[in-house]
mmCIF file of C-alpha atoms in Angstrom:
data_model
loop_
_atom_site.group_PDB
_atom_site.id
_atom_site.type_symbol
_atom_site.label_atom_id
_atom_site.label_comp_id
_atom_site.label_asym_id
_atom_site.label_seq_id
_atom_site.Cartn_x
_atom_site.Cartn_y
_atom_site.Cartn_z
ATOM 1 C CA MET M 124 -172.390 77.596 181.630
ATOM 2 C CA LYS M 125 -173.261 79.731 184.254
ATOM 3 C CA ILE M 126 -170.608 80.281 186.597
ATOM 4 C CA PRO M 127 -170.643 81.352 190.138
ATOM 5 C CA VAL M 128 -168.408 84.340 190.798
ATOM 6 C CA THR M 129 -167.283 87.260 193.160
ATOM 7 C CA ILE M 130 -166.091 90.731 190.961
ATOM 8 C CA ASN M 131 -164.946 93.692 192.728
ATOM 9 C CA ASN M 132 -167.349 92.159 195.942
ATOM 10 C CA GLU M 133 -170.445 91.616 193.946
ATOM 11 C CA LYS M 134 -171.759 88.035 193.418
ATOM 12 C CA ILE M 135 -172.725 87.560 189.588
ATOM 13 C CA ILE M 136 -173.321 84.786 187.633
ATOM 14 C CA LEU M 137 -170.992 84.294 184.521
ATOM 15 C CA ASP M 138 -172.481 82.918 181.670
ATOM 16 C CA GLU M 139 -170.109 82.054 179.310
ATOM 17 C CA ASN M 140 -168.328 79.165 177.635
ATOM 18 C CA PRO M 141 -166.403 77.596 180.214
ATOM 19 C CA GLU M 142 -163.262 77.591 178.016
ATOM 20 C CA GLU M 143 -163.257 81.587 177.284
ATOM 21 C CA LYS M 144 -160.636 82.967 178.815
ATOM 22 C CA LEU M 145 -161.037 86.079 181.594
ATOM 23 C CA LEU M 146 -159.686 88.168 179.847
ATOM 24 C CA TYR M 147 -163.206 88.450 177.422
ATOM 25 C CA ALA M 148 -165.830 87.833 180.033
ATOM 26 C CA LEU M 149 -163.812 90.617 182.101
ATOM 27 C CA ARG M 150 -163.912 92.911 179.379
ATOM 28 C CA LYS M 151 -167.461 92.258 178.180
ATOM 29 C CA ARG M 152 -168.338 93.197 181.044
ATOM 30 C CA GLY M 153 -166.922 97.085 180.750
ATOM 31 C CA PHE M 154 -163.739 96.218 182.724
ATOM 32 C CA ILE M 155 -161.219 98.420 180.798
ATOM 33 C CA SER M 156 -157.951 97.955 183.063
ATOM 34 C CA ILE M 157 -158.152 94.669 181.883
ATOM 35 C CA LYS M 158 -155.880 94.894 178.896
ATOM 36 C CA ARG M 159 -155.458 92.858 175.615
ATOM 37 C CA GLY M 160 -151.549 92.130 175.226
ATOM 38 C CA CYS M 161 -149.420 89.556 174.306
ATOM 39 C CA GLU M 162 -151.815 86.524 175.489
ATOM 40 C CA GLU M 163 -149.822 84.730 176.276
ATOM 41 C CA GLY M 164 -149.189 85.710 180.237
ATOM 42 C CA LYS M 165 -146.331 87.694 179.430
ATOM 43 C CA CYS M 166 -147.156 91.106 179.197
ATOM 44 C CA GLY M 167 -149.299 91.172 182.240
ATOM 45 C CA PHE M 168 -151.114 93.825 180.695
ATOM 46 C CA CYS M 169 -154.482 91.803 181.702
ATOM 47 C CA THR M 170 -153.665 91.076 185.580
ATOM 48 C CA VAL M 171 -155.984 90.472 188.262
ATOM 49 C CA LEU M 172 -156.477 89.356 191.271
ATOM 50 C CA LEU M 173 -157.605 86.103 191.870
ATOM 51 C CA ASN M 174 -158.645 85.091 195.197
ATOM 52 C CA ASP M 175 -155.773 87.518 196.228
ATOM 53 C CA LYS M 176 -153.330 86.682 193.563
ATOM 54 C CA PRO M 177 -152.045 88.543 190.864
ATOM 55 C CA VAL M 178 -152.853 86.486 187.873
ATOM 56 C CA SER M 179 -152.601 87.169 183.951
ATOM 57 C CA SER M 180 -156.361 86.645 182.912
ATOM 58 C CA CYS M 181 -155.236 85.608 179.302
ATOM 59 C CA LEU M 182 -154.361 82.659 180.443
ATOM 60 C CA ILE M 183 -157.590 81.675 183.151
ATOM 61 C CA PRO M 184 -160.584 80.016 181.613
ATOM 62 C CA VAL M 185 -163.849 81.209 183.393
ATOM 63 C CA GLY M 186 -164.970 77.774 183.840
ATOM 64 C CA ILE M 187 -162.225 77.539 186.441
ATOM 65 C CA VAL M 188 -162.554 80.864 188.419
ATOM 66 C CA LYS M 189 -166.054 79.316 190.024
ATOM 67 C CA ASP M 190 -166.759 80.670 193.574
ATOM 68 C CA CYS M 191 -163.171 82.801 193.660
ATOM 69 C CA SER M 192 -163.073 86.646 193.729
ATOM 70 C CA ILE M 193 -161.886 88.692 191.419
ATOM 71 C CA ILE M 194 -160.435 92.039 191.748
ATOM 72 C CA THR M 195 -159.973 94.337 189.326
ATOM 73 C CA LEU M 196 -157.740 97.938 189.027
ATOM 74 C CA GLU M 197 -161.413 99.190 188.949
ATOM 75 C CA TYR M 198 -161.802 98.428 192.344
ATOM 76 C CA PHE M 199 -158.766 98.153 193.421
ATOM 77 C CA SER M 200 -158.142 102.347 192.985
ATOM 78 C CA LYS M 201 -160.062 103.176 195.834
ATOM 79 C CA SER M 202 -158.087 100.940 198.260
ATOM 80 C CA LYS M 203 -155.669 102.134 200.886
ATOM 81 C CA GLU M 204 -153.047 99.952 199.702
ATOM 82 C CA TYR M 205 -153.944 101.402 196.273
ATOM 83 C CA GLU M 206 -152.834 105.177 197.813
ATOM 84 C CA ASP M 207 -149.405 104.186 198.901
ATOM 85 C CA ILE M 208 -148.698 102.585 195.707
ATOM 86 C CA SER M 209 -149.832 105.472 193.505
ATOM 87 C CA GLU M 210 -147.791 107.731 196.473
ATOM 88 C CA GLY M 211 -145.224 105.525 195.898
ATOM 89 C CA PHE M 212 -144.564 105.767 192.419
ATOM 90 C CA ARG M 213 -145.687 109.437 192.412
ATOM 91 C CA LYS M 214 -142.641 109.814 194.837
ATOM 92 C CA ALA M 215 -140.382 108.067 192.578
ATOM 93 C CA GLY M 216 -142.037 110.360 188.931
ATOM 94 C CA ILE M 217 -143.510 107.292 187.535
ATOM 95 C CA GLU M 218 -146.294 108.092 184.836
ATOM 96 C CA LEU M 219 -147.242 104.769 183.649
ATOM 97 C CA CYS M 220 -148.269 104.394 180.619
ATOM 98 C CA GLY M 221 -152.060 102.661 180.893
ATOM 99 C CA TYR M 222 -151.483 99.391 179.597
ATOM 100 C CA CYS M 223 -149.109 98.203 182.266
ATOM 101 C CA ASN M 224 -151.149 100.016 185.371
ATOM 102 C CA SER M 225 -153.180 96.313 186.768
ATOM 103 C CA PHE M 226 -149.457 94.427 186.467
ATOM 104 C CA LYS M 227 -146.985 96.498 188.433
ATOM 105 C CA TYR M 228 -150.432 97.855 191.146
ATOM 106 C CA PHE M 229 -150.793 94.316 191.671
ATOM 107 C CA SER M 230 -147.411 93.001 192.013
ATOM 108 C CA VAL M 231 -146.321 95.797 194.178
ATOM 109 C CA TYR M 232 -149.414 94.843 196.103
ATOM 110 C CA ARG M 233 -148.565 90.923 196.723
ATOM 111 C CA LEU M 234 -145.399 91.679 197.124
ATOM 112 C CA LEU M 235 -145.969 94.353 200.142
ATOM 113 C CA LYS M 236 -149.051 91.965 201.398
ATOM 114 C CA ASP M 237 -146.151 89.259 201.804
ATOM 115 C CA ASN M 238 -143.321 91.119 202.738
ATOM 116 C CA TYR M 239 -142.928 94.066 205.885
ATOM 117 C CA ARG M 240 -140.096 94.980 204.143
ATOM 118 C CA PRO M 241 -138.595 93.962 200.597
ATOM 119 C CA ALA M 242 -135.368 92.547 200.101
ATOM 120 C CA LYS M 243 -133.652 94.567 197.535
ATOM 121 C CA GLU M 244 -133.760 90.635 195.576
ATOM 122 C CA GLN M 245 -137.225 90.619 195.837
ATOM 123 C CA LEU M 246 -137.458 94.164 194.109
ATOM 124 C CA LEU M 247 -134.977 92.790 191.253
ATOM 125 C CA GLU M 248 -137.234 89.989 190.875
ATOM 126 C CA LEU M 249 -140.329 91.780 191.060
ATOM 127 C CA THR M 250 -138.662 94.294 188.283
ATOM 128 C CA ALA M 251 -137.461 92.416 185.783
ATOM 129 C CA GLU M 252 -140.854 90.470 185.754
ATOM 130 C CA ASP M 253 -142.153 93.771 184.521
ATOM 131 C CA LYS M 254 -142.380 93.674 180.579
ATOM 132 C CA CYS M 255 -143.233 97.284 179.966
ATOM 133 C CA SER M 256 -140.583 99.984 179.136
ATOM 134 C CA CYS M 257 -142.732 102.878 180.381
ATOM 135 C CA THR M 258 -140.987 102.521 183.926
ATOM 136 C CA GLU M 259 -137.374 102.306 183.852
ATOM 137 C CA GLN M 260 -135.864 99.452 186.822
ATOM 138 C CA THR M 261 -134.224 101.729 189.278
ATOM 139 C CA ALA M 262 -137.498 103.882 189.453
ATOM 140 C CA PHE M 263 -140.198 100.745 189.533
ATOM 141 C CA MET M 264 -137.336 99.726 192.793
ATOM 142 C CA ASN M 265 -137.664 103.250 194.398
ATOM 143 C CA GLY M 266 -141.246 103.409 193.845
ATOM 144 C CA ILE M 267 -142.125 100.017 195.445
ATOM 145 C CA LEU M 268 -139.353 101.301 198.446
ATOM 146 C CA TYR M 269 -141.516 104.577 198.822
ATOM 147 C CA ALA M 270 -144.848 102.573 198.795
ATOM 148 C CA THR M 271 -143.755 100.328 201.726
ATOM 149 C CA ALA M 272 -142.805 103.765 203.884
ATOM 150 C CA ASN M 273 -145.794 104.693 202.904
ATOM 151 C CA ARG M 274 -147.807 101.450 203.874
ATOM 152 C CA HIS M 275 -145.934 101.702 207.503
ATOM 153 C CA GLU M 276 -146.691 105.179 207.775
ATOM 154 C CA ARG M 277 -150.281 104.577 207.007
ATOM 155 C CA GLU M 278 -150.102 101.995 209.901
ATOM 156 C CA GLY M 279 -148.199 103.608 212.335
ATOM 157 C CA ARG M 280 -145.420 101.209 212.317
ATOM 158 C CA LYS M 281 -142.029 102.634 213.094
ATOM 159 C CA LYS M 282 -139.831 103.655 210.383
ATOM 160 C CA ASN M 283 -136.536 101.873 211.458
ATOM 161 C CA VAL M 284 -137.854 98.268 212.479
#
């Protein structure tokens, strides 16, 4: 089945079985940031942005992404938002393992997009969803706070507003 989709801002046609998981269709096209993990949507290793929302690509049949926008970490890593988050992680002393990168970056991206200054409860909720043990919860929360400050500084916002 031919499925029109936009991947990393490039319109393409996926010629796939509509029941095939998005994870495999993207991996076939060389997107290695999308890792195969639990294949149950629990680990987050296969996270992509689907219409600007983080989703587990192992749960998404290709047939339902018709006319959707998909962003992979390869493309996202060239954005200002990625730089904000990456620098926040660096300041918090976080070194990611390589498997959970897409989950962490896309989850933090969405949290910061939806919240000017995330509340402690939101930080706890997001970090509790992280199933990878490469990052301790407090360090992850600090990384998010640093990323928030980086974003505010980049956007010229006042620090204590």
